[in-house]
Amino acid sequence: MTPGVRPLVAGNWKMNGMRGSLHEASAIAGQYDWSLRRAIDLLICPPATLIAPISRQSIGSGLLTGGQDCHAAASGAHTGDLSAEMIADAGGSFVIVGHSERRADHKETDAMVRAKAEAARRARLVAIVCVGETQAEREAGKTLAVVRKQLKGSIPEGMNAATLVVAYEPVWAIGSGLTPTAADVAEVHAAIRADLKKLVGKEEGAKVRILYGGSVKPSNAAELMAVENVDGALVGGASLKAADFMGIVAVYRK
Ligand code: PGA
């Protein structure tokens, strides 16, 4: 946690979810009660096909929606792609950029991620910029160097706490059931915080939310969310079921 910073818990549904998942989304919205709404922002990033219906059915609940990726351009001849403006048009207010699965499967570079984060700001979406080391990089002692390089390369100039969220997601922790120790998370988040103050300015950098992601579940959420500079979670597998996701969110119930 960072004093004075409102946490964000975000669900990344990845390529999971059909129309039937609207039930899970409405169960999540239904459990996002006033005490939680006072405490945190709650977000689901479903597949693009579900952004509009979930946004529509969540009106009045406070539950936010977002995309999992966007193209850097606003429109044009880019078959199969989706612009940040389209996500906003569908009711989204956030977009994840630079997730390690995009970086690996679609060969996205830091420069491409930065252009997508720019696009998010242009469309008035909050960009959730993901960074994180692979297992080999961790074993080689390169974690901080890798994360800091990704951060520097992926964040556009002129971002602030209202336009940017950073998610630290060790690649080896995603979907594996493995997590770094609280001390390891603290070390990386402290480095990200220090760099953010240089990249976006001292005042804004102190307020940018830094999420932890990678095998967050109800049983480990309390420990991970209590770490200094951890301002919420980016949750994959455990965000697909309302019971699991809200079990994580419950950490923020006072
Ligand atoms: P996981 O995924 O929670 O299933 O590990 C996290 C993510 O990839 O954002």
Short mmCIF file of C-alpha atoms and ligand atoms in Angstrom, two decimals:
data_model
loop_
_atom_site.label_atom_id
_atom_site.label_comp_id
_atom_site.label_asym_id
_atom_site.label_seq_id
_atom_site.Cartn_x
_atom_site.Cartn_y
_atom_site.Cartn_z
CA MET A 1 0.00 0.00 0.00
CA THR A 2 1.02 3.58 -0.52
CA PRO A 3 -0.54 6.04 1.94
CA GLY A 4 -3.05 8.31 0.18
CA VAL A 5 -3.15 6.21 -3.00
CA ARG A 6 -6.44 4.52 -3.89
CA PRO A 7 -5.77 0.86 -4.71
CA LEU A 8 -6.91 -0.75 -7.96
CA VAL A 9 -7.80 -4.42 -8.32
CA ALA A 10 -7.95 -5.41 -11.97
CA GLY A 11 -9.10 -8.68 -13.51
CA ASN A 12 -7.45 -9.73 -16.77
CA TRP A 13 -9.71 -12.34 -18.32
CA LYS A 14 -7.31 -12.91 -21.23
CA MET A 15 -8.92 -15.02 -24.00
CA ASN A 16 -11.54 -16.44 -21.64
CA GLY A 17 -15.20 -15.60 -21.41
CA MET A 18 -18.28 -15.88 -23.59
CA ARG A 19 -21.70 -14.38 -23.13
CA GLY A 20 -22.27 -16.68 -20.14
CA SER A 21 -19.51 -14.84 -18.29
CA LEU A 22 -21.79 -11.83 -18.04
CA HIS A 23 -23.14 -13.62 -14.95
CA GLU A 24 -19.72 -13.57 -13.29
CA ALA A 25 -19.31 -9.90 -14.13
CA SER A 26 -22.68 -9.06 -12.65
CA ALA A 27 -21.91 -11.11 -9.52
CA ILE A 28 -18.66 -9.13 -9.17
CA ALA A 29 -20.52 -5.84 -9.65
CA GLY A 30 -23.15 -6.95 -7.15
CA GLN A 31 -20.56 -7.62 -4.46
CA TYR A 32 -18.78 -4.31 -5.05
CA ASP A 33 -20.65 -2.68 -2.22
CA TRP A 34 -20.35 0.75 -0.72
CA SER A 35 -17.60 -0.08 1.74
CA LEU A 36 -15.45 -1.49 -1.08
CA ARG A 37 -16.31 1.35 -3.43
CA ARG A 38 -15.06 3.76 -0.80
CA ALA A 39 -11.79 1.83 -0.54
CA ILE A 40 -10.73 0.76 -4.04
CA ASP A 41 -11.24 0.91 -7.80
CA LEU A 42 -12.39 -2.38 -9.29
CA LEU A 43 -11.82 -3.23 -12.94
CA ILE A 44 -12.46 -6.10 -15.33
CA CYS A 45 -10.60 -6.33 -18.64
CA PRO A 46 -12.62 -8.95 -20.51
CA PRO A 47 -12.13 -10.06 -24.12
CA ALA A 48 -12.98 -7.17 -26.46
CA THR A 49 -16.32 -8.76 -27.38
CA LEU A 50 -17.52 -8.36 -23.79
CA ILE A 51 -16.39 -4.81 -23.03
CA ALA A 52 -19.63 -3.24 -24.25
CA PRO A 53 -22.09 -5.66 -22.63
CA ILE A 54 -20.26 -5.68 -19.30
CA SER A 55 -19.95 -1.90 -19.34
CA ARG A 56 -23.66 -1.60 -20.08
CA GLN A 57 -24.80 -3.99 -17.38
CA SER A 58 -22.41 -2.43 -14.83
CA ILE A 59 -23.76 1.10 -15.11
CA GLY A 60 -24.36 2.42 -11.63
CA SER A 61 -22.34 -0.32 -9.93
CA GLY A 62 -19.00 1.46 -10.04
CA LEU A 63 -17.37 -1.58 -11.67
CA LEU A 64 -14.96 -0.39 -14.36
CA THR A 65 -14.09 -2.11 -17.63
CA GLY A 66 -11.10 -2.00 -19.92
CA GLY A 67 -9.28 -3.59 -22.81
CA GLN A 68 -6.36 -6.02 -22.77
CA ASP A 69 -4.45 -4.34 -25.60
CA CYS A 70 -4.91 -1.61 -28.20
CA HIS A 71 -3.37 -0.51 -31.48
CA ALA A 72 -1.29 2.67 -31.45
CA ALA A 73 -3.36 4.27 -34.22
CA ALA A 74 -6.85 5.71 -33.76
CA SER A 75 -8.28 4.06 -36.88
CA GLY A 76 -7.24 2.78 -40.27
CA ALA A 77 -6.25 -0.25 -42.30
CA HIS A 78 -5.25 -2.60 -39.47
CA THR A 79 -7.31 -5.74 -39.92
CA GLY A 80 -8.14 -7.44 -36.66
CA ASP A 81 -6.86 -4.64 -34.45
CA LEU A 82 -8.71 -2.47 -31.96
CA SER A 83 -8.00 1.17 -31.17
CA ALA A 84 -7.99 2.77 -27.75
CA GLU A 85 -10.81 5.00 -29.00
CA MET A 86 -12.91 1.90 -29.73
CA ILE A 87 -12.35 0.60 -26.20
CA ALA A 88 -13.48 3.97 -24.85
CA ASP A 89 -16.46 3.94 -27.23
CA ALA A 90 -17.47 0.51 -25.86
CA GLY A 91 -17.49 1.91 -22.32
CA GLY A 92 -13.97 1.03 -21.22
CA SER A 93 -11.84 3.38 -19.16
CA PHE A 94 -8.56 1.43 -18.91
CA VAL A 95 -6.36 -0.61 -21.22
CA ILE A 96 -3.60 -3.08 -20.38
CA VAL A 97 -0.53 -2.58 -22.57
CA GLY A 98 2.68 -4.57 -22.77
CA HIS A 99 1.42 -7.68 -21.00
CA SER A 100 4.16 -10.32 -21.17
CA GLU A 101 1.89 -12.53 -23.27
CA ARG A 102 1.63 -9.72 -25.85
CA ARG A 103 5.37 -9.06 -25.64
CA ALA A 104 6.06 -12.79 -26.22
CA ASP A 105 3.26 -13.85 -28.61
CA HIS A 106 3.19 -10.68 -30.70
CA LYS A 107 6.82 -9.61 -30.38
CA GLU A 108 5.86 -6.29 -28.81
CA THR A 109 8.84 -4.10 -27.99
CA ASP A 110 9.09 -1.37 -25.38
CA ALA A 111 8.70 1.22 -28.15
CA MET A 112 5.47 -0.41 -29.34
CA VAL A 113 4.16 -0.57 -25.78
CA ARG A 114 4.99 3.10 -25.31
CA ALA A 115 3.08 3.99 -28.49
CA LYS A 116 0.07 2.04 -27.18
CA ALA A 117 0.26 3.86 -23.84
CA GLU A 118 0.29 7.15 -25.80
CA ALA A 119 -2.77 5.97 -27.69
CA ALA A 120 -4.50 5.20 -24.39
CA ARG A 121 -3.91 8.72 -23.16
CA ARG A 122 -5.10 10.17 -26.48
CA ALA A 123 -8.36 8.23 -26.05
CA ARG A 124 -8.63 9.23 -22.38
CA LEU A 125 -8.06 5.70 -21.14
CA VAL A 126 -5.78 4.88 -18.23
CA ALA A 127 -2.85 2.76 -19.46
CA ILE A 128 -1.82 -0.21 -17.32
CA VAL A 129 1.78 -0.74 -18.44
CA CYS A 130 3.09 -4.23 -17.60
CA VAL A 131 6.71 -5.08 -16.87
CA GLY A 132 8.39 -8.17 -15.49
CA GLU A 133 11.34 -10.51 -15.76
CA THR A 134 11.49 -14.10 -17.01
CA GLN A 135 12.69 -16.97 -14.86
CA ALA A 136 16.06 -17.00 -16.65
CA GLU A 137 16.49 -13.27 -16.08
CA ARG A 138 15.70 -13.66 -12.39
CA GLU A 139 18.12 -16.55 -12.02
CA ALA A 140 20.79 -14.45 -13.73
CA GLY A 141 20.24 -11.68 -11.16
CA LYS A 142 18.93 -9.31 -13.82
CA THR A 143 15.44 -8.67 -12.42
CA LEU A 144 15.88 -5.01 -11.52
CA ALA A 145 17.82 -4.20 -14.68
CA VAL A 146 15.16 -5.80 -16.90
CA VAL A 147 12.22 -4.19 -15.14
CA ARG A 148 13.84 -0.74 -15.09
CA LYS A 149 14.71 -0.95 -18.78
CA GLN A 150 11.15 -1.98 -19.71
CA LEU A 151 9.74 0.80 -17.57
CA LYS A 152 11.93 3.49 -19.10
CA GLY A 153 11.22 2.28 -22.63
CA SER A 154 7.48 1.75 -22.22
CA ILE A 155 6.29 4.92 -20.50
CA PRO A 156 5.59 7.96 -22.67
CA GLU A 157 6.58 11.42 -21.57
CA GLY A 158 4.05 13.50 -19.75
CA MET A 159 2.12 10.69 -18.07
CA ASN A 160 0.80 11.19 -14.56
CA ALA A 161 -1.01 9.34 -11.79
CA ALA A 162 -4.34 9.85 -13.57
CA THR A 163 -3.21 8.42 -16.90
CA LEU A 164 -0.80 5.68 -15.84
CA VAL A 165 -0.79 2.50 -13.75
CA VAL A 166 2.22 0.17 -13.70
CA ALA A 167 1.84 -3.58 -13.18
CA TYR A 168 4.83 -5.64 -12.06
CA GLU A 169 4.26 -9.17 -13.29
CA PRO A 170 7.15 -11.61 -13.10
CA VAL A 171 6.65 -13.79 -16.20
CA TRP A 172 7.44 -16.97 -14.25
CA ALA A 173 4.71 -16.17 -11.70
CA ILE A 174 1.93 -15.81 -14.28
CA GLY A 175 -0.43 -18.76 -14.23
CA SER A 176 2.16 -20.92 -12.45
CA GLY A 177 0.97 -20.76 -8.86
CA LEU A 178 4.42 -19.42 -7.95
CA THR A 179 4.93 -15.97 -6.45
CA PRO A 180 7.99 -13.99 -5.43
CA THR A 181 8.51 -13.50 -1.69
CA ALA A 182 7.10 -10.36 -0.12
CA ALA A 183 10.68 -9.09 0.20
CA ASP A 184 11.31 -9.64 -3.52
CA VAL A 185 8.11 -7.81 -4.43
CA ALA A 186 9.05 -4.96 -2.09
CA GLU A 187 12.45 -4.62 -3.73
CA VAL A 188 11.08 -4.44 -7.27
CA HIS A 189 8.20 -2.11 -6.37
CA ALA A 190 10.59 0.23 -4.55
CA ALA A 191 12.78 0.37 -7.66
CA ILE A 192 9.74 1.07 -9.85
CA ARG A 193 8.61 3.82 -7.47
CA ALA A 194 12.03 5.45 -7.51
CA ASP A 195 12.18 5.34 -11.31
CA LEU A 196 8.63 6.62 -11.72
CA LYS A 197 9.55 9.71 -9.72
CA LYS A 198 12.27 10.39 -12.28
CA LEU A 199 10.17 9.48 -15.33
CA VAL A 200 6.94 11.34 -14.57
CA GLY A 201 8.10 13.74 -11.87
CA LYS A 202 8.45 13.44 -8.13
CA GLU A 203 4.91 14.33 -7.14
CA GLU A 204 3.06 12.28 -9.77
CA GLY A 205 5.52 9.40 -9.54
CA ALA A 206 4.75 9.08 -5.85
CA LYS A 207 1.05 8.62 -6.66
CA VAL A 208 1.10 6.29 -9.70
CA ARG A 209 -0.45 2.98 -8.73
CA ILE A 210 1.93 0.02 -8.93
CA LEU A 211 0.06 -3.30 -9.11
CA TYR A 212 1.50 -6.71 -8.44
CA GLY A 213 0.39 -9.52 -10.78
CA GLY A 214 1.19 -13.21 -11.09
CA SER A 215 -0.72 -16.00 -9.32
CA VAL A 216 -2.57 -13.68 -6.96
CA LYS A 217 -5.32 -15.63 -5.19
CA PRO A 218 -7.44 -15.24 -2.06
CA SER A 219 -4.90 -17.17 0.03
CA ASN A 220 -1.89 -14.95 -0.77
CA ALA A 221 -3.56 -11.60 -1.49
CA ALA A 222 -3.37 -10.25 2.06
CA GLU A 223 0.38 -10.77 2.26
CA LEU A 224 1.12 -9.39 -1.21
CA MET A 225 -1.21 -6.38 -0.96
CA ALA A 226 0.33 -5.38 2.38
CA VAL A 227 3.77 -4.90 0.80
CA GLU A 228 5.01 -1.33 0.60
CA ASN A 229 4.33 0.29 -2.82
CA VAL A 230 1.88 -2.46 -3.81
CA ASP A 231 -1.25 -0.51 -4.70
CA GLY A 232 -3.43 -3.34 -5.88
CA ALA A 233 -3.36 -6.42 -8.07
CA LEU A 234 -3.61 -7.51 -11.69
CA VAL A 235 -5.34 -10.87 -11.50
CA GLY A 236 -5.60 -13.43 -14.29
CA GLY A 237 -7.01 -16.88 -13.53
CA ALA A 238 -8.53 -15.95 -10.20
CA SER A 239 -10.54 -13.09 -11.74
CA LEU A 240 -12.70 -15.41 -13.84
CA LYS A 241 -14.86 -16.54 -10.92
CA ALA A 242 -16.61 -13.93 -8.82
CA ALA A 243 -15.98 -15.91 -5.62
CA ASP A 244 -12.21 -16.04 -6.16
CA PHE A 245 -11.91 -12.48 -7.41
CA MET A 246 -13.97 -11.03 -4.58
CA GLY A 247 -11.96 -13.19 -2.15
CA ILE A 248 -8.92 -11.20 -3.26
CA VAL A 249 -10.80 -7.89 -3.19
CA ALA A 250 -11.94 -8.66 0.39
CA VAL A 251 -8.41 -7.86 1.56
CA TYR A 252 -9.38 -4.20 1.20
CA ARG A 253 -12.43 -4.45 3.45
CA LYS A 254 -11.64 -2.41 6.51
P1 PGA B 1 -2.46 -15.06 -13.22
O1 PGA B 1 -2.24 -14.01 -14.42
O2 PGA B 1 -3.15 -14.31 -12.11
O3 PGA B 1 -3.34 -16.13 -13.82
O4 PGA B 1 -1.13 -15.55 -12.82
C1 PGA B 1 -1.90 -12.67 -14.16
C2 PGA B 1 -1.75 -11.91 -15.44
O5 PGA B 1 -1.24 -12.45 -16.43
O6 PGA B 1 -2.16 -10.73 -15.52
#
